Short mmCIF file of C-alpha atoms and ligand atoms in Angstrom, two decimals:
data_model
loop_
_atom_site.label_atom_id
_atom_site.label_comp_id
_atom_site.label_asym_id
_atom_site.label_seq_id
_atom_site.Cartn_x
_atom_site.Cartn_y
_atom_site.Cartn_z
CA UNK A 260 45.85 -4.20 -13.59
CA UNK A 261 43.40 -3.17 -10.92
CA UNK A 262 39.98 -1.67 -11.24
CA UNK A 263 39.06 0.67 -8.94
CA UNK A 264 35.99 0.97 -7.49
CA UNK A 265 33.92 2.03 -4.95
CA UNK A 266 33.04 -1.68 -3.28
CA UNK A 267 32.33 -4.72 -3.74
CA UNK A 268 30.10 -6.55 -2.41
CA UNK A 269 31.35 -10.46 -1.57
CA UNK A 270 31.56 -12.67 -0.07
CA UNK A 271 28.29 -13.56 -2.15
CA UNK A 272 26.87 -17.44 -1.00
CA UNK A 273 23.98 -17.03 -3.96
CA UNK A 274 23.58 -14.51 -6.12
CA UNK A 275 20.93 -13.62 -8.12
CA UNK A 276 20.69 -11.62 -11.42
CA UNK A 277 17.91 -12.19 -13.14
CA UNK A 278 20.21 -10.81 -16.01
CA UNK A 279 18.17 -12.74 -19.50
CA UNK A 280 15.69 -11.51 -21.80
CA UNK A 281 12.45 -9.89 -20.74
CA UNK A 282 9.68 -10.35 -19.79
CA UNK A 283 10.06 -14.16 -18.60
CA UNK A 284 7.22 -16.60 -19.73
CA UNK A 285 6.01 -19.84 -18.77
CA UNK A 286 8.43 -22.04 -18.34
CA UNK A 287 10.59 -19.71 -18.83
CA UNK A 288 10.08 -18.58 -15.56
CA UNK A 289 10.72 -21.68 -13.68
CA UNK A 290 14.87 -21.16 -14.99
CA UNK A 291 16.29 -19.60 -12.59
CA UNK A 292 20.54 -19.10 -12.56
CA UNK A 293 21.74 -19.20 -9.10
CA UNK A 294 25.59 -17.67 -9.25
CA UNK A 295 27.08 -19.07 -6.32
CA UNK A 296 30.55 -17.73 -4.58
CA UNK A 297 29.36 -14.96 -6.25
CA UNK A 298 31.04 -11.58 -5.94
CA UNK A 299 29.49 -7.37 -7.41
CA UNK A 300 31.78 -4.61 -8.35
CA UNK A 301 30.04 -1.15 -8.21
CA UNK A 302 31.40 2.26 -9.06
CA UNK A 303 28.97 6.07 -9.08
CA UNK A 304 26.19 3.93 -8.66
CA UNK A 305 26.47 1.73 -11.22
CA UNK A 306 27.26 -1.98 -11.15
CA UNK A 307 30.59 -2.80 -13.14
CA UNK A 308 30.80 -6.59 -12.77
CA UNK A 309 29.00 -9.22 -11.38
CA UNK A 310 29.53 -12.88 -11.11
CA UNK A 311 31.70 -15.75 -10.16
CA UNK A 312 34.48 -14.36 -7.72
CA UNK A 313 37.13 -16.60 -9.13
CA UNK A 314 36.86 -14.97 -12.17
CA UNK A 315 36.74 -11.26 -11.52
CA UNK A 316 39.46 -9.58 -12.71
CA UNK A 317 41.49 -7.44 -9.71
CA UNK A 318 39.63 -4.37 -8.25
CA UNK A 319 40.66 -2.08 -6.44
CA UNK A 320 38.03 -1.05 -3.87
CA UNK A 321 37.15 2.12 -1.55
CA UNK A 322 35.44 -0.17 0.45
CA UNK A 323 34.53 -4.31 0.95
CA UNK A 324 30.96 -5.43 1.99
CA UNK A 325 30.77 -8.58 4.31
CA UNK A 326 27.42 -10.44 2.01
CA UNK A 327 28.43 -13.26 4.62
CA UNK A 328 28.35 -16.12 2.34
CA UNK A 329 24.06 -15.18 1.94
CA UNK A 330 22.13 -14.31 -0.88
CA UNK A 331 22.21 -11.36 -3.45
CA UNK A 332 19.40 -10.28 -5.14
CA UNK A 333 17.94 -6.80 -7.63
CA UNK A 334 16.68 -4.55 -5.43
CA UNK A 335 12.82 -6.12 -5.63
CA UNK A 336 10.26 -3.73 -8.02
CA UNK A 337 6.41 -2.92 -6.94
CA UNK A 338 4.41 -2.52 -9.77
CA UNK A 339 0.82 -1.42 -8.42
CA UNK A 340 0.70 0.77 -5.35
CA UNK A 341 -1.70 2.86 -3.74
CA UNK A 342 0.56 4.47 -1.75
CA UNK A 343 -0.84 8.24 -1.70
CA UNK A 344 -3.86 7.84 0.64
CA UNK A 345 -6.10 9.62 3.52
CA UNK A 346 -6.89 8.35 5.95
CA UNK A 347 -7.09 4.88 7.07
CA UNK A 348 -9.93 2.29 7.56
CA UNK A 349 -9.07 -0.09 10.20
CA UNK A 350 -12.81 0.65 11.05
CA UNK A 351 -13.85 -1.74 7.81
CA UNK A 352 -12.27 -4.87 9.79
CA UNK A 353 -14.77 -5.47 11.94
CA UNK A 354 -17.28 -4.90 8.86
CA UNK A 355 -15.11 -7.72 6.72
CA UNK A 356 -15.05 -9.98 9.85
CA UNK A 357 -19.10 -9.89 9.89
CA UNK A 358 -19.09 -10.58 6.36
CA UNK A 359 -20.04 -8.21 4.66
CA UNK A 360 -18.66 -7.72 0.79
CA UNK A 361 -15.66 -5.40 -0.23
CA UNK A 362 -18.45 -4.70 -2.81
CA UNK A 363 -21.22 -3.94 -0.37
CA UNK A 364 -19.01 -1.67 1.72
CA UNK A 365 -17.96 0.70 -1.68
CA UNK A 366 -21.76 0.85 -1.91
CA UNK A 367 -22.69 2.52 1.79
CA UNK A 368 -20.54 5.14 0.49
CA UNK A 369 -17.19 3.49 2.89
CA UNK A 370 -14.41 1.93 1.36
CA UNK A 371 -12.58 3.55 -1.32
CA UNK A 372 -15.43 6.30 -0.86
CA UNK A 373 -14.40 7.02 2.56
CA UNK A 374 -10.57 7.33 1.12
CA UNK A 375 -11.11 9.50 -1.18
CA UNK A 376 -13.10 12.26 1.69
CA UNK A 377 -10.32 11.74 3.93
CA UNK A 378 -7.81 12.53 1.08
CA UNK A 379 -9.57 15.13 -0.17
CA UNK A 380 -9.51 16.64 3.54
CA UNK A 381 -5.70 16.11 3.57
CA UNK A 382 -3.05 18.30 2.91
CA UNK A 383 -0.45 18.23 0.29
CA UNK A 384 2.35 18.29 2.80
CA UNK A 385 0.34 16.22 4.90
CA UNK A 386 0.28 13.23 2.04
CA UNK A 387 3.58 13.55 1.40
CA UNK A 388 4.77 13.06 4.71
CA UNK A 389 2.41 9.64 4.47
CA UNK A 390 3.46 8.62 0.91
CA UNK A 391 7.37 8.89 2.74
CA UNK A 392 6.70 7.10 5.95
CA UNK A 393 5.12 4.69 3.26
CA UNK A 394 8.27 4.42 0.72
CA UNK A 395 10.34 4.28 4.13
CA UNK A 396 8.79 0.81 4.55
CA UNK A 397 9.05 -0.56 1.86
CA UNK A 398 12.71 0.43 1.02
CA UNK A 399 13.34 -1.29 4.25
CA UNK A 400 12.15 -4.92 2.83
CA UNK A 401 13.72 -4.50 0.37
CA UNK A 402 12.03 -2.64 -2.81
CA UNK A 403 14.39 -0.17 -4.69
CA UNK A 404 10.95 1.09 -7.54
CA UNK A 405 7.77 1.78 -7.01
CA UNK A 406 4.47 2.44 -8.77
CA UNK A 407 2.26 4.70 -6.86
CA UNK A 408 -1.40 5.23 -8.11
CA UNK A 409 -3.65 8.05 -7.34
CA UNK A 410 -7.40 7.61 -7.13
CA UNK A 411 -8.97 9.35 -4.40
CA UNK A 412 -9.30 11.85 -5.43
CA UNK A 413 -12.29 11.66 -8.40
CA UNK A 414 -12.10 15.19 -9.07
CA UNK A 415 -9.00 17.54 -10.69
CA UNK A 416 -8.49 18.97 -7.42
CA UNK A 417 -7.62 16.19 -5.38
CA UNK A 418 -6.65 13.99 -8.18
CA UNK A 419 -3.67 16.55 -9.32
CA UNK A 420 -3.27 17.10 -5.55
CA UNK A 421 -1.65 12.85 -5.10
CA UNK A 422 0.20 13.03 -8.45
CA UNK A 423 2.23 15.46 -7.43
CA UNK A 424 3.12 14.05 -4.31
CA UNK A 425 3.97 10.78 -6.62
CA UNK A 426 6.72 13.32 -8.32
CA UNK A 427 7.45 15.13 -5.01
CA UNK A 428 7.78 11.38 -3.41
CA UNK A 429 10.11 10.54 -5.97
CA UNK A 430 12.27 13.88 -6.14
CA UNK A 431 12.91 13.72 -2.61
CA UNK A 432 13.09 9.84 -2.56
CA UNK A 433 16.02 7.61 -2.59
CA UNK A 434 12.83 5.16 -4.60
CA UNK A 435 12.36 5.44 -8.10
CA UNK A 436 8.71 5.83 -8.23
CA UNK A 437 6.52 5.44 -11.71
CA UNK A 438 3.00 7.25 -11.77
CA UNK A 439 -0.26 6.03 -12.77
CA UNK A 440 -3.60 8.37 -12.67
CA UNK A 441 -6.55 5.93 -11.43
CA UNK A 442 -8.59 9.20 -11.92
CA UNK A 443 -11.33 5.63 -12.43
CA UNK A 444 -11.43 4.37 -9.43
CA UNK A 445 -15.21 4.19 -7.96
CA UNK A 446 -17.92 5.95 -8.84
CA UNK A 447 -18.78 9.17 -6.64
CA UNK A 448 -21.50 10.42 -4.27
CA UNK A 449 -21.73 13.48 -7.45
CA UNK A 450 -21.52 11.00 -10.24
CA UNK A 451 -23.88 8.01 -9.39
CA UNK A 452 -26.70 8.17 -11.74
CA UNK A 453 -24.16 9.30 -15.07
CA UNK A 454 -21.29 7.62 -14.22
CA UNK A 455 -19.89 8.23 -17.90
CA UNK A 456 -19.77 12.47 -16.57
CA UNK A 457 -17.28 10.99 -14.22
CA UNK A 458 -14.92 9.44 -16.96
CA UNK A 459 -15.36 12.31 -19.42
CA UNK A 460 -14.16 14.85 -16.38
CA UNK A 461 -10.90 12.49 -15.43
CA UNK A 462 -10.41 12.38 -19.40
CA UNK A 463 -10.20 15.23 -19.49
CA UNK A 464 -7.36 16.05 -16.74
CA UNK A 465 -4.99 13.41 -20.05
CA UNK A 466 -4.19 16.79 -21.56
CA UNK A 467 -3.13 18.55 -18.31
CA UNK A 468 -1.27 15.65 -17.44
CA UNK A 469 0.35 13.86 -19.82
CA UNK A 470 1.94 17.91 -20.54
CA UNK A 471 2.79 18.08 -17.01
CA UNK A 472 4.50 15.03 -16.82
CA UNK A 473 2.55 13.90 -13.97
CA UNK A 474 1.33 10.43 -15.17
CA UNK A 475 2.94 7.34 -16.99
CA UNK A 476 0.54 5.16 -16.89
CA UNK A 477 -3.61 5.48 -17.01
CA UNK A 478 -5.58 2.77 -15.15
CA UNK A 479 -9.21 1.91 -14.32
CA UNK A 480 -11.45 -0.34 -11.79
CA UNK A 481 -12.78 -2.20 -13.77
CA UNK A 482 -15.62 -4.06 -11.61
CA UNK A 483 -19.61 -4.81 -11.38
CA UNK A 484 -21.43 -1.12 -9.12
CA UNK A 485 -18.51 0.67 -10.54
CA UNK A 486 -16.91 0.36 -14.17
CA UNK A 487 -18.11 -1.53 -17.43
CA UNK A 488 -16.07 -3.31 -19.61
CA UNK A 489 -17.51 -0.75 -21.76
CA UNK A 490 -16.52 2.39 -19.91
CA UNK A 491 -13.58 0.58 -19.86
CA UNK A 492 -12.22 0.20 -22.52
CA UNK A 493 -13.83 3.70 -23.86
CA UNK A 494 -11.70 5.45 -21.11
CA UNK A 495 -8.51 3.76 -20.95
CA UNK A 496 -8.33 4.18 -25.58
CA UNK A 497 -8.56 7.79 -25.38
CA UNK A 498 -6.04 7.59 -22.72
CA UNK A 499 -3.90 5.60 -25.57
CA UNK A 500 -4.83 7.92 -27.85
CA UNK A 501 -3.04 10.56 -25.15
CA UNK A 502 -0.11 9.07 -25.79
CA UNK A 503 -0.79 6.82 -22.10
CA UNK A 504 0.48 3.45 -21.47
CA UNK A 505 -2.41 1.47 -19.67
CA UNK A 506 -3.15 -0.72 -16.97
CA UNK A 507 -6.52 -2.46 -15.64
CA UNK A 508 -7.96 -4.06 -12.73
CA UNK A 509 -9.36 -6.54 -13.72
CA UNK A 510 -11.19 -9.45 -13.32
CA UNK A 511 -10.72 -8.59 -9.39
CA UNK A 512 -13.90 -10.33 -7.74
CA UNK A 513 -16.30 -10.90 -10.64
CA UNK A 514 -15.37 -12.04 -14.24
CA UNK A 515 -16.35 -9.39 -16.05
CA UNK A 516 -13.63 -9.67 -18.80
CA UNK A 517 -11.53 -7.46 -17.74
CA UNK A 518 -8.09 -10.19 -19.00
CA UNK A 519 -9.29 -10.18 -22.63
CA UNK A 520 -9.70 -6.28 -22.14
CA UNK A 521 -6.16 -5.66 -20.88
CA UNK A 522 -4.97 -8.01 -23.91
CA UNK A 523 -7.39 -6.37 -26.80
CA UNK A 524 -6.04 -2.96 -25.63
CA UNK A 525 -2.36 -3.85 -25.33
CA UNK A 526 -2.51 -2.57 -21.29
CA UNK A 527 1.47 -3.10 -20.21
CA UNK A 528 -0.42 -5.38 -17.22
CA UNK A 529 -3.57 -6.64 -16.56
CA UNK A 530 -4.06 -6.60 -11.96
CA UNK A 531 -5.33 -9.02 -9.95
CA UNK A 532 -6.69 -11.23 -13.13
CA UNK A 533 -8.72 -13.78 -9.77
CA UNK A 534 -11.43 -14.72 -11.41
CA UNK A 535 -10.10 -14.61 -14.91
CA UNK A 536 -11.92 -16.54 -17.87
CA UNK A 537 -10.24 -20.12 -19.22
CA UNK A 538 -10.63 -17.07 -22.45
CA UNK A 539 -8.79 -14.36 -20.23
CA UNK A 540 -5.83 -17.32 -19.43
CA UNK A 541 -5.52 -18.25 -23.18
CA UNK A 542 -5.34 -14.83 -24.07
CA UNK A 543 -3.37 -13.13 -22.26
CA UNK A 544 -0.61 -16.43 -22.62
CA UNK A 545 -0.86 -15.22 -26.41
CA UNK A 546 0.51 -10.97 -25.18
CA UNK A 547 2.66 -9.10 -24.34
CA UNK A 548 0.58 -8.27 -21.37
CA UNK A 549 1.75 -8.85 -17.91
CA UNK A 550 -0.64 -10.69 -15.22
CA UNK A 551 -0.09 -8.74 -11.60
CA UNK A 552 -1.23 -10.65 -9.30
CA UNK A 553 -2.71 -9.82 -5.79
CA UNK A 554 -1.89 -12.97 -3.20
CA UNK A 555 -2.23 -10.61 -0.46
CA UNK A 556 -5.28 -9.23 -1.19
CA UNK A 557 -7.26 -11.87 -1.71
CA UNK A 558 -6.06 -13.16 0.85
CA UNK A 559 -7.41 -9.80 3.23
CA UNK A 560 -10.39 -9.55 1.70
CA UNK A 561 -10.95 -12.89 2.78
CA UNK A 562 -11.70 -14.43 -0.41
CA UNK A 563 -10.21 -18.20 -1.58
CA UNK A 564 -10.25 -17.31 -5.15
CA UNK A 565 -7.20 -17.08 -5.31
CA UNK A 566 -5.40 -15.67 -9.55
CA UNK A 567 -4.56 -18.72 -11.43
CA UNK A 568 -1.65 -18.41 -11.65
CA UNK A 569 -0.27 -22.13 -12.36
CA UNK A 570 -2.79 -22.01 -15.18
CA UNK A 571 -1.13 -18.88 -16.40
CA UNK A 572 2.37 -20.22 -16.04
CA UNK A 573 1.62 -23.05 -17.32
CA UNK A 574 -0.19 -21.62 -20.77
CA UNK A 575 2.69 -19.24 -21.21
CA UNK A 576 1.96 -16.07 -19.53
CA UNK A 577 3.99 -13.77 -18.13
CA UNK A 578 3.35 -13.18 -13.73
CA UNK A 579 4.16 -10.10 -11.97
CA UNK A 580 3.35 -10.39 -8.17
CA UNK A 581 2.79 -7.09 -5.76
CA UNK A 582 1.23 -6.25 -2.29
CA UNK A 583 -1.51 -3.77 -4.49
CA UNK A 584 -0.34 -2.10 -1.15
CA UNK A 585 -3.84 0.46 0.23
CA UNK A 586 -6.04 1.65 3.20
CA UNK A 587 -8.65 -0.85 2.31
CA UNK A 588 -8.17 -4.34 0.76
CA UNK A 589 -4.25 -5.20 0.95
CA UNK A 590 -2.31 -3.22 4.02
CA UNK A 591 0.71 -4.21 3.62
CA UNK A 592 4.54 -2.33 2.35
CA UNK A 593 6.04 -5.85 2.96
CA UNK A 594 6.66 -7.89 -0.33
CA UNK A 595 8.24 -10.37 1.17
CA UNK A 596 4.68 -11.74 2.90
CA UNK A 597 3.01 -11.82 -1.19
CA UNK A 598 6.33 -13.82 -1.35
CA UNK A 599 5.09 -16.38 1.20
CA UNK A 600 1.15 -16.41 -0.60
CA UNK A 601 2.41 -16.90 -3.42
CA UNK A 602 4.03 -19.94 -2.50
CA UNK A 603 0.84 -20.90 -1.08
CA UNK A 604 -1.63 -19.92 -1.89
CA UNK A 605 -0.95 -19.49 -5.77
CA UNK A 606 0.89 -22.73 -6.05
CA UNK A 607 3.37 -20.73 -7.88
CA UNK A 608 7.21 -22.06 -7.42
CA UNK A 609 10.61 -20.84 -5.81
CA UNK A 610 11.78 -19.96 -8.86
CA UNK A 611 8.39 -17.94 -10.61
CA UNK A 612 8.19 -15.53 -7.86
CA UNK A 613 11.87 -14.37 -7.64
CA UNK A 614 11.11 -13.70 -11.80
CA UNK A 615 8.26 -11.85 -10.52
CA UNK A 616 9.24 -9.64 -7.93
CA UNK A 617 12.25 -8.67 -10.56
CA UNK A 618 12.20 -8.83 -13.81
CA UNK A 619 8.68 -8.68 -14.53
CA UNK A 620 7.69 -6.36 -12.24
CA UNK A 621 10.31 -4.24 -13.49
CA UNK A 622 8.01 -5.37 -17.00
CA UNK A 623 5.53 -4.20 -16.04
CA UNK A 624 5.76 -0.90 -15.24
CA UNK A 625 7.93 -0.20 -18.04
CA UNK A 626 11.68 -0.39 -16.50
CA UNK A 627 12.42 -3.67 -17.97
CA UNK A 628 15.28 -2.03 -18.85
CA UNK A 629 15.66 -0.31 -15.68
CA UNK A 630 15.11 -2.08 -12.52
CA UNK A 631 14.52 -5.61 -11.45
CA UNK A 632 18.13 -6.69 -12.82
CA UNK A 633 22.21 -6.52 -11.55
CA UNK A 634 23.79 -6.92 -15.03
CA UNK A 635 26.84 -4.30 -16.12
CA UNK A 636 26.45 -0.74 -16.52
CA UNK A 637 22.66 -0.92 -14.38
CA UNK A 638 22.17 1.32 -11.71
CA UNK A 639 23.26 -0.73 -8.07
CA UNK A 640 19.81 -1.77 -6.42
CA UNK A 641 20.88 -4.65 -4.88
CA UNK A 642 19.45 -6.63 -1.67
CA UNK A 643 21.78 -8.18 0.54
CA UNK A 644 19.63 -10.63 2.33
CA UNK A 645 19.93 -12.51 6.16
CA UNK A 646 18.92 -15.42 4.02
CA UNK A 647 21.14 -18.59 2.91
CA UNK A 648 19.16 -18.92 0.10
CA UNK A 649 16.98 -17.95 -2.17
CA UNK A 650 14.11 -20.89 -1.59
CA UNK A 651 14.37 -19.26 2.19
CA UNK A 652 12.58 -15.52 2.56
CA UNK A 653 9.11 -16.90 0.88
CA UNK A 654 9.68 -19.96 2.98
CA UNK A 655 10.42 -18.32 6.49
CA UNK A 656 7.14 -16.64 6.30
CA UNK A 657 6.30 -12.78 7.22
CA UNK A 658 9.21 -10.97 8.79
CA UNK A 659 11.76 -9.24 7.45
CA UNK A 660 14.76 -10.22 5.71
CA UNK A 661 16.29 -7.95 4.08
CA UNK A 662 20.03 -7.11 5.48
CA UNK A 663 21.17 -4.46 3.73
CA UNK A 664 19.80 -2.28 0.32
CA UNK A 665 21.61 -0.01 -1.78
CA UNK A 666 19.81 2.23 -4.33
CA UNK A 667 22.13 3.70 -6.82
CA UNK A 668 24.82 2.20 -4.87
CA UNK A 669 23.69 4.12 -1.69
CA UNK A 670 23.03 1.86 1.07
CA UNK A 671 19.04 3.21 2.36
CA UNK A 672 18.56 0.74 4.93
CA UNK A 673 20.87 -1.56 6.85
CA UNK A 674 19.79 -3.36 10.04
CA UNK A 675 21.92 -3.04 13.06
CA UNK A 676 24.05 -6.23 13.70
CA UNK A 677 26.03 -8.56 11.33
CA UNK A 678 24.57 -10.84 9.33
CA UNK A 679 23.86 -13.58 10.83
N1 NIG B 987 -10.34 -2.93 -6.82
C1 NIG B 987 -9.46 -1.88 -6.11
N2 NIG B 987 -8.96 -0.76 -5.37
C2 NIG B 987 -7.53 -1.51 -4.61
C3 NIG B 987 -8.31 -1.36 -3.34
C4 NIG B 987 -8.17 0.39 -3.10
C5 NIG B 987 -9.13 0.56 -1.85
O1 NIG B 987 -9.80 -0.56 -1.05
O2 NIG B 987 -8.56 1.32 -0.75
C6 NIG B 987 -7.46 -2.90 -4.73
O3 NIG B 987 -6.40 -2.27 -6.25
O4 NIG B 987 -7.33 -3.21 -4.41
ZN1 ZN B 988 -5.10 -2.16 -6.91
#
């Protein structure tokens, strides 16, 4: 008997389903199952079948989508972005070229603080339009689920404005968004002498954010000149008591022990970890905390200390990758470019990289049961790549290899022309 479906995608040269227990840790990240000559069937926005075409049941499909014998994967999952912000910071590029360090620009009132000023001055509607523009860019680069942080307000009104924008963007854009409250992102001028008071003001918002369901995660920037390890511990502990999952910007520039703190607090992810200590790596590997690595930021800030991904994986940690899309330290929506940097600079293998941008990235935002996998019953978030195999995407760098993106079974991006 024929099963009726909305569409089938075939012929698929290589299908990565990523359908395995996650998060995927350590050397298991090397085990990538590749289904050759495959077919995927979709009905009502959900996957009903995925596997070798010769084993597929008879489908009566309203539409047959030609994958041209190319690569098909789950929609990419982007686990760390600063999506909502006013203005832009192109003027900082010359400062960076002259060698002014990122944290010095911040100390002088620039960097994050200049985006805070611009975000405070931008209306909610304008911020929303800007966020939707960036989401479109992410979608066309193969991303179907995105984490988005606030953190350019650091006053009640602007933080809530940013979180409202994330909520509205989630309602109006096809991509799924996961919201993070990053009220503790920098120390504003008003609080220069009393950062604890800023943290108290932000923590006072936890209840309201929870009640209005405006964020799932709370995050903090633990760094020299920003928030100390002790302040981060106190603030995130309060957030956990209020029922939030936590994340931490840790060990990005100076090795303060943020990786260890992420593990101690049971954070869902520790992000950056560029200068994580040996002890931090060991503890990360023994924990359920996912290391979200952001090599685009190291690259964009012109630094040499790329996150020790190899050591982390060899030790047994689960690793995800992200753009860190933001207006200062990494200005790109292209996760494919980050995949290439992960190969070139973090020395991650293509097999590890695909785990890091699908299943593990989904676990890094508490979406392990929803996103990053092609399996029966899952949302049909699927990318057809104009690439002959999975090795090709990180290899041919700096361009967009996406041919078609499906979100919940709908085509949301399709490159003009036949698949090459
Ligand atoms: N490091 C802290 N926050 C961002 C940068 C934000 C900005 O520069 O605007 C990051 O993850 O890199
Ligand atoms: Zn960040």
